[in-house]
Amino acid sequence: MSELFGPIFGTSSVDAVTSDGALLSAMCDIEAALADGCARAGLIADAEPVVAACNRARLLNITDLGLAAGTSGNPVIPLVAAIRTDAGDAGRDVHLGATSQDVLDTALMLVAQRAVRLVSEDLAAIDHRLTELARTHRATPMLARTLLQPAVATTFGALAATWGSGVARALAKLDELSFPVQLGGAAGTLAPLHPHGPAVRAVMAERLGLTDPGTVWHTDRTVIADLAGALGLSAIAIGKVATDIVLLSQAELGEVREARPGGSSAMAHKQNPIAAVTARAGAAQAPGLVATLLENATPELQRGAGSWHAEWPALLGLLRAVGGAAAQLRVSLTGLHVDPAAMARNLAQRRDAIDATDLGHATDVVDHFLDRR
Amino acid sequence: MSELFGPIFGTSSVDAVTSDGALLSAMCDIEAALADGCARAGLIADAEPVVAACNRARLLNITDLGLAAGTSGNPVIPLVAAIRTDAGDAGRDVHLGATSQDVLDTALMLVAQRAVRLVSEDLAAIDHRLTELARTHRATPMLARTLLQPAVATTFGALAATWGSGVARALAKLDELSFPVQLGGAAGTLAPLHPHGPAVRAVMAERLGLTDPGTVWHTDRTVIADLAGALGLSAIAIGKVATDIVLLSQAELGEVREARPGGSSAMAHKQNPIAAVTARAGAAQAPGLVATLLENATPELQRGAGSWHAEWPALLGLLRAVGGAAAQLRVSLTGLHVDPAAMARNLAQRRDAIDATDLGHATDVVDHFLDRR
Amino acid sequence: MSELFGPIFGTSSVDAVTSDGALLSAMCDIEAALADGCARAGLIADAEPVVAACNRARLLNITDLGLAAGTSGNPVIPLVAAIRTDAGDAGRDVHLGATSQDVLDTALMLVAQRAVRLVSEDLAAIDHRLTELARTHRATPMLARTLLQPAVATTFGALAATWGSGVARALAKLDELSFPVQLGGAAGTLAPLHPHGPAVRAVMAERLGLTDPGTVWHTDRTVIADLAGALGLSAIAIGKVATDIVLLSQAELGEVREARPGGSSAMAHKQNPIAAVTARAGAAQAPGLVATLLENATPELQRGAGSWHAEWPALLGLLRAVGGAAAQLRVSLTGLHVDPAAMARNLAQRRDAIDATDLGHATDVVDHFLDRR
Amino acid sequence: MSELFGPIFGTSSVDAVTSDGALLSAMCDIEAALADGCARAGLIADAEPVVAACNRARLLNITDLGLAAGTSGNPVIPLVAAIRTDAGDAGRDVHLGATSQDVLDTALMLVAQRAVRLVSEDLAAIDHRLTELARTHRATPMLARTLLQPAVATTFGALAATWGSGVARALAKLDELSFPVQLGGAAGTLAPLHPHGPAVRAVMAERLGLTDPGTVWHTDRTVIADLAGALGLSAIAIGKVATDIVLLSQAELGEVREARPGGSSAMAHKQNPIAAVTARAGAAQAPGLVATLLENATPELQRGAGSWHAEWPALLGLLRAVGGAAAQLRVSLTGLHVDPAAMARNLAQRRDAIDATDLGHATDVVDHFLDRR
């Protein structure tokens, strides 16, 4: 959301799908989908005037909408008012049976789905690159370091394979996520739509490309916690690779080097592994934000008095942080220069204690990793 | 681990499986399983002397072992030394090809598996009780409250069903967890066992009742993060129910009451919903501990210089906190007194604004929940 | 930073002082102050051309600057390049002896100082209002509730006094904060300015209205942790009051009511204590963000490889969250309607167990609080 | 509290002052001090029988007390019952006017005060050692590394001085802490002691060696947050030094070496900087625990329904984690071997880009640091 820092943290693409404008569009889409569902269930005569008003509402001035939201406590209230006014006689067909949380939860799911897709794309590219590195450097000897001390010999391919395991698990977790539509009405019982609520929800899910959860989850925030957990997993898979790149880039080791290192405002000779550095910085936001989401996941009775609102900045922040970190790690790995000679040299320094004559064990790790691809 | 506070937080049962003694036993089992695997792979002639020494090592003095661990940095080093000494000539067959992290990671998995089983049992009992409450109070009218303000009418069964959704998802997450054996040797390549490492690991997994991950995960801590995430989900499912019990127990609402409320050292008349209160306190430890585990899940190169060690207290603490919270919520729900008359009275107070004549929408929520059981 | 959500969370005013534009201005001021300091120390002939270029740089396009920052890893590098180009021959006098972290740390201190001033103003107004409430309701009897159960009798004034204690301590902590200028050069030794570094830093501090720390704190992030801790304290002082307002606003208690409660998109009768609710939501961001700042406060050697960058969004987010929460609590308390009759009624309900005949103890608490004002 | 892990994390000494036994003793001391205060205020005739019973209560069986605490929700209730029984006729003079939270809060303050004293002693020793290192290596040239890349030349003394700044600030923060007695009675108004409450509290404070806060802080948890913040500051000051020791100990750098490095269960040649590693692990517990304490610092009305209880394990855990980390860093620094030749060698490697001919700037940093001692 910051134009000054966004590109540094690689959040540019994920910023677009999590912006104020994206949220407004999502809310408009949701109100339109709701009207469509109501029409199909025979609850309203014609969805078209509502859908048309929703489409026009995408162009509402966000500053004004935000100011109006300030007095009501959420942006859905003034948005619905604006759509109703615009829809004229069809105004009574707007937002039928829904409550603000329905619209905001569903909008966050739409936004999250798009952001997670971007993260997944970056992780898939990272996964591909790690597979390539593992294959190329299957037998490239290097020093393994435990507690940052020389341990035994391994290969760079084996290290890349370990990185790949974490990334693969993170990808799998993201893949398992479902992004359910929310529709429960004022207190989660779909009251005004009864008995058509489930049918309306099904239409909405289909139209919006979300999952129909078959139930309401207003106050069951395990949905959010599950999403937060998967993003946390991505953050650590990313952070692990980025940390190792930073460490192996140390001049005294010199085993890898980013293709386009960053400079310094003070030192002309600096070669900073800046993409890995900023990937770490993004990933480092995740634990605190995950904690915030967990802390706010036990809402009071039928809607949390603050905990619901607390989710918005934390979830959007988490999507951006992890999205940016994935983008930056992808940059770091693209064209990452691996230096087998430096690896050999560092390993040879410890030849007194460390035997590197047979690395079949390490190449086996790589082969096993590649077999599972 | 505290005898003074443990029973308050309900951690008594989970304390037993996460105690120092349980960890020592687990480590002994693991060394025995390793020897067995090595023997079956033909790497050592006879596992029996090692297994026998491992069995005797369960009785080692924990205080002494801890002091020795203090100088080496982990308890495996002195434990292995003790087993080796005890095993005499077979001492060279002890801990073959393994490193300390293999033993500690696997021990934590054994301990976690047992603790998670206890949590699951409690959650299953809670789930059963919530189903019962949903069925009994399917049509018991009550006021729904959003942002803690009167909203619309619902039924207590519908609230119990919402609680049940979260608990069911938490249970499902715990069920999906796998508890993998760790065997990677000094730097994750199973070097000294090559090419028998995978076979030895398979034997260990079978003998210990753990999963064979088919790979090493020394530095891929997504395994730990996944476990932490599932425990976090349990914590919020528990915390949600406990929070609502505390709120509905307020004297001014009086809609539920624990069967055995706690007293006060100062006020004879106090009726505190103490089991729900302490369940909340346990669940409240989770977000911070999950954050700690995520923060320490990006170890440097082949073994984290501090982050690995940081997992031990945080993971054990998380297992105890969630285990205790589950036990306390189970106590709270057992015999929870529900007062339909109070619910009706509170609802009637709002009859000017809130219509409760037809609650078919709410009973539908319950029916749908019960159908999915 | 979000126009859609900012007004809801009350961050409008603090957004202005923490915006991209505010950061750019601050960085320009810092480069100008540095040039001034260098000129006074005789290190450069004339600061004016640099100062003039710095003033013009405030109008640089932030989007472009951000994109350029994306490739270098921080916004100071392209900003300095732009100022140098603009300054022509005086370009060599720009950013003399400084490094990017000098400029960014100092800019964050300037921004933090302004944001903290806003928080302090709101807390002072809150403090004033609480004093007023304590005085007015010195002897207004109400039920004290512990673990949310009826306990004994107290007065609303005594509760307001307790709220006031926390707010006063938070204010005092903010007051004790110092906002030091950062000037250390490439690695914290003020190398290129030697031996004039301390003198230059003193000029900068004076010109910018910051503290001269008399040393460099590039890698001693206790400065940031101290700020984070004080903001955390503010968050809990705010969150405590907001929580109690939400609880006492429950319809079944009805003891307080916000002057301008928020509505609902679904229920016309809703009277939500929305300012207190959103104050809670803001305060709830703090613990996670404080944890993120602490986690990133142990930078590697002479500059953290990611932890430094990680501070930026977390610190700005914390300032906004706490700033917004303070603003919303102030709104909540302004015109808060206190209902002594409801308090008396709720107290009378427990007259069997709770004696309220003599409340001298509670009025003493208030008197003592007022004496300390 | 774990005998197996305690010595690894250096928590042995702090374990003693935070143990179940220490808490029981503290609670007995508090009840005795209360009786003494009541006697001096003329509220009871004779404190001696109560004091004697309190002294005997130190020997109560902790397991039994814990089990009894389990049904009442806190250990004070059964402890008071036991003291009353033991005191016979004087039983009515036990716990006069106090509530459980008075005793537990005050006990935690006593325990915290002792634990903080241990931390301060270790930090003072660390501070002394860093001063010594700064002096000895005032002019020992070494490479400064920013983002873990070679930057410019500095001296090891300058690095030690930076470490010292953080440690000094942490020490100062610990020094500023006050540990107030808690005495408020059932709901914070000192009701049954009125008007003698403040006088009784003053006696208790004096007798226990705590501060008399002049007010009650049952629900103003800024006291706890302040303590948590100071401990967090200590954790980062410790973690910073430990991190740098780990990094400079890397074999490829070899610039420092612990006097008694730890071994490995798998590799005979390993030389792990294990004291620094475990100091990092302890410090790494702090951010999550601080977050937990902040999250639970906004209790509901006159006593938090779970948040109060949640403080106990988190605060005790934080004291132990930071206490252990301080102890381990002290071990790490004691006899830390500094290798000027290795520093010179690494610096010379970059002589193409980095000038180390004049290090007056770095020695100035040291001199300035030493001047402030």
JSON list of C-alpha atoms in Angstrom, two decimals, chain B residues 143 145-152 246-247 249-253 267 269-274 277 295-296 346 350 353-354, chain C residues 143 145-152 246-247 249-253 267 269-274 277 295-296 346 350 353-354:
[
{"chain": "B", "resi": 143, "resn": "LEU", "atom": "CA", "xyz": [-31.03, -13.40, 21.64]},
{"chain": "B", "resi": 145, "resn": "ARG", "atom": "CA", "xyz": [-25.74, -10.47, 20.03]},
{"chain": "B", "resi": 146, "resn": "THR", "atom": "CA", "xyz": [-23.40, -8.83, 17.53]},
{"chain": "B", "resi": 147, "resn": "LEU", "atom": "CA", "xyz": [-20.66, -6.49, 18.76]},
{"chain": "B", "resi": 148, "resn": "LEU", "atom": "CA", "xyz": [-22.20, -7.52, 22.11]},
{"chain": "B", "resi": 149, "resn": "GLN", "atom": "CA", "xyz": [-25.41, -5.68, 21.24]},
{"chain": "B", "resi": 150, "resn": "PRO", "atom": "CA", "xyz": [-28.84, -7.29, 20.76]},
{"chain": "B", "resi": 151, "resn": "ALA", "atom": "CA", "xyz": [-29.20, -8.27, 17.13]},
{"chain": "B", "resi": 152, "resn": "VAL", "atom": "CA", "xyz": [-31.93, -10.74, 16.19]},
{"chain": "B", "resi": 246, "resn": "VAL", "atom": "CA", "xyz": [-18.04, -16.70, 30.18]},
{"chain": "B", "resi": 247, "resn": "LEU", "atom": "CA", "xyz": [-20.19, -14.04, 28.51]},
{"chain": "B", "resi": 249, "resn": "SER", "atom": "CA", "xyz": [-22.66, -16.71, 32.42]},
{"chain": "B", "resi": 250, "resn": "GLN", "atom": "CA", "xyz": [-22.71, -13.01, 33.29]},
{"chain": "B", "resi": 251, "resn": "ALA", "atom": "CA", "xyz": [-25.27, -12.59, 36.04]},
{"chain": "B", "resi": 252, "resn": "GLU", "atom": "CA", "xyz": [-27.17, -10.01, 34.01]},
{"chain": "B", "resi": 253, "resn": "LEU", "atom": "CA", "xyz": [-27.61, -12.57, 31.22]},
{"chain": "B", "resi": 267, "resn": "MET", "atom": "CA", "xyz": [-16.45, -13.34, 48.42]},
{"chain": "B", "resi": 269, "resn": "HIS", "atom": "CA", "xyz": [-21.28, -15.65, 46.99]},
{"chain": "B", "resi": 270, "resn": "LYS", "atom": "CA", "xyz": [-19.00, -15.84, 43.92]},
{"chain": "B", "resi": 271, "resn": "GLN", "atom": "CA", "xyz": [-19.93, -18.35, 41.18]},
{"chain": "B", "resi": 272, "resn": "ASN", "atom": "CA", "xyz": [-17.12, -18.13, 38.67]},
{"chain": "B", "resi": 273, "resn": "PRO", "atom": "CA", "xyz": [-17.22, -20.15, 35.44]},
{"chain": "B", "resi": 274, "resn": "ILE", "atom": "CA", "xyz": [-13.71, -21.16, 36.34]},
{"chain": "B", "resi": 277, "resn": "VAL", "atom": "CA", "xyz": [-11.95, -18.97, 32.44]},
{"chain": "B", "resi": 295, "resn": "GLU", "atom": "CA", "xyz": [10.04, -17.01, 14.08]},
{"chain": "B", "resi": 296, "resn": "ASN", "atom": "CA", "xyz": [12.43, -19.85, 14.73]},
{"chain": "B", "resi": 346, "resn": "ASN", "atom": "CA", "xyz": [-33.66, -11.63, 27.75]},
{"chain": "B", "resi": 350, "resn": "ARG", "atom": "CA", "xyz": [-36.19, -6.65, 23.05]},
{"chain": "B", "resi": 353, "resn": "ALA", "atom": "CA", "xyz": [-37.36, -4.52, 17.86]},
{"chain": "B", "resi": 354, "resn": "ILE", "atom": "CA", "xyz": [-36.74, -8.23, 17.56]},
{"chain": "C", "resi": 143, "resn": "LEU", "atom": "CA", "xyz": [-21.57, -3.31, 40.70]},
{"chain": "C", "resi": 145, "resn": "ARG", "atom": "CA", "xyz": [-17.57, -7.55, 38.43]},
{"chain": "C", "resi": 146, "resn": "THR", "atom": "CA", "xyz": [-14.63, -9.92, 38.68]},
{"chain": "C", "resi": 147, "resn": "LEU", "atom": "CA", "xyz": [-14.23, -12.71, 36.14]},
{"chain": "C", "resi": 148, "resn": "LEU", "atom": "CA", "xyz": [-17.37, -11.03, 34.76]},
{"chain": "C", "resi": 149, "resn": "GLN", "atom": "CA", "xyz": [-19.35, -12.13, 37.83]},
{"chain": "C", "resi": 150, "resn": "PRO", "atom": "CA", "xyz": [-20.93, -9.82, 40.41]},
{"chain": "C", "resi": 151, "resn": "ALA", "atom": "CA", "xyz": [-18.36, -9.14, 43.10]},
{"chain": "C", "resi": 152, "resn": "VAL", "atom": "CA", "xyz": [-18.95, -6.21, 45.44]},
{"chain": "C", "resi": 246, "resn": "VAL", "atom": "CA", "xyz": [-18.10, -2.33, 25.24]},
{"chain": "C", "resi": 247, "resn": "LEU", "atom": "CA", "xyz": [-18.98, -4.55, 28.19]},
{"chain": "C", "resi": 249, "resn": "SER", "atom": "CA", "xyz": [-22.77, -1.02, 26.91]},
{"chain": "C", "resi": 250, "resn": "GLN", "atom": "CA", "xyz": [-24.29, -4.48, 26.71]},
{"chain": "C", "resi": 251, "resn": "ALA", "atom": "CA", "xyz": [-28.05, -4.01, 26.63]},
{"chain": "C", "resi": 252, "resn": "GLU", "atom": "CA", "xyz": [-28.50, -6.26, 29.65]},
{"chain": "C", "resi": 253, "resn": "LEU", "atom": "CA", "xyz": [-26.22, -3.97, 31.65]},
{"chain": "C", "resi": 267, "resn": "MET", "atom": "CA", "xyz": [-30.65, -4.13, 11.63]},
{"chain": "C", "resi": 269, "resn": "HIS", "atom": "CA", "xyz": [-32.34, -0.92, 15.83]},
{"chain": "C", "resi": 270, "resn": "LYS", "atom": "CA", "xyz": [-28.61, -1.55, 16.35]},
{"chain": "C", "resi": 271, "resn": "GLN", "atom": "CA", "xyz": [-26.71, 0.82, 18.67]},
{"chain": "C", "resi": 272, "resn": "ASN", "atom": "CA", "xyz": [-23.12, -0.33, 18.46]},
{"chain": "C", "resi": 273, "resn": "PRO", "atom": "CA", "xyz": [-20.43, 1.34, 20.61]},
{"chain": "C", "resi": 274, "resn": "ILE", "atom": "CA", "xyz": [-18.48, 1.57, 17.41]},
{"chain": "C", "resi": 277, "resn": "VAL", "atom": "CA", "xyz": [-15.07, -1.34, 19.14]},
{"chain": "C", "resi": 295, "resn": "GLU", "atom": "CA", "xyz": [12.13, -10.21, 16.75]},
{"chain": "C", "resi": 296, "resn": "ASN", "atom": "CA", "xyz": [13.94, -7.97, 14.34]},
{"chain": "C", "resi": 346, "resn": "ASN", "atom": "CA", "xyz": [-28.02, -3.80, 38.45]},
{"chain": "C", "resi": 350, "resn": "ARG", "atom": "CA", "xyz": [-27.60, -8.49, 44.02]},
{"chain": "C", "resi": 353, "resn": "ALA", "atom": "CA", "xyz": [-25.24, -10.76, 48.71]},
{"chain": "C", "resi": 354, "resn": "ILE", "atom": "CA", "xyz": [-23.74, -7.36, 48.12]}
]
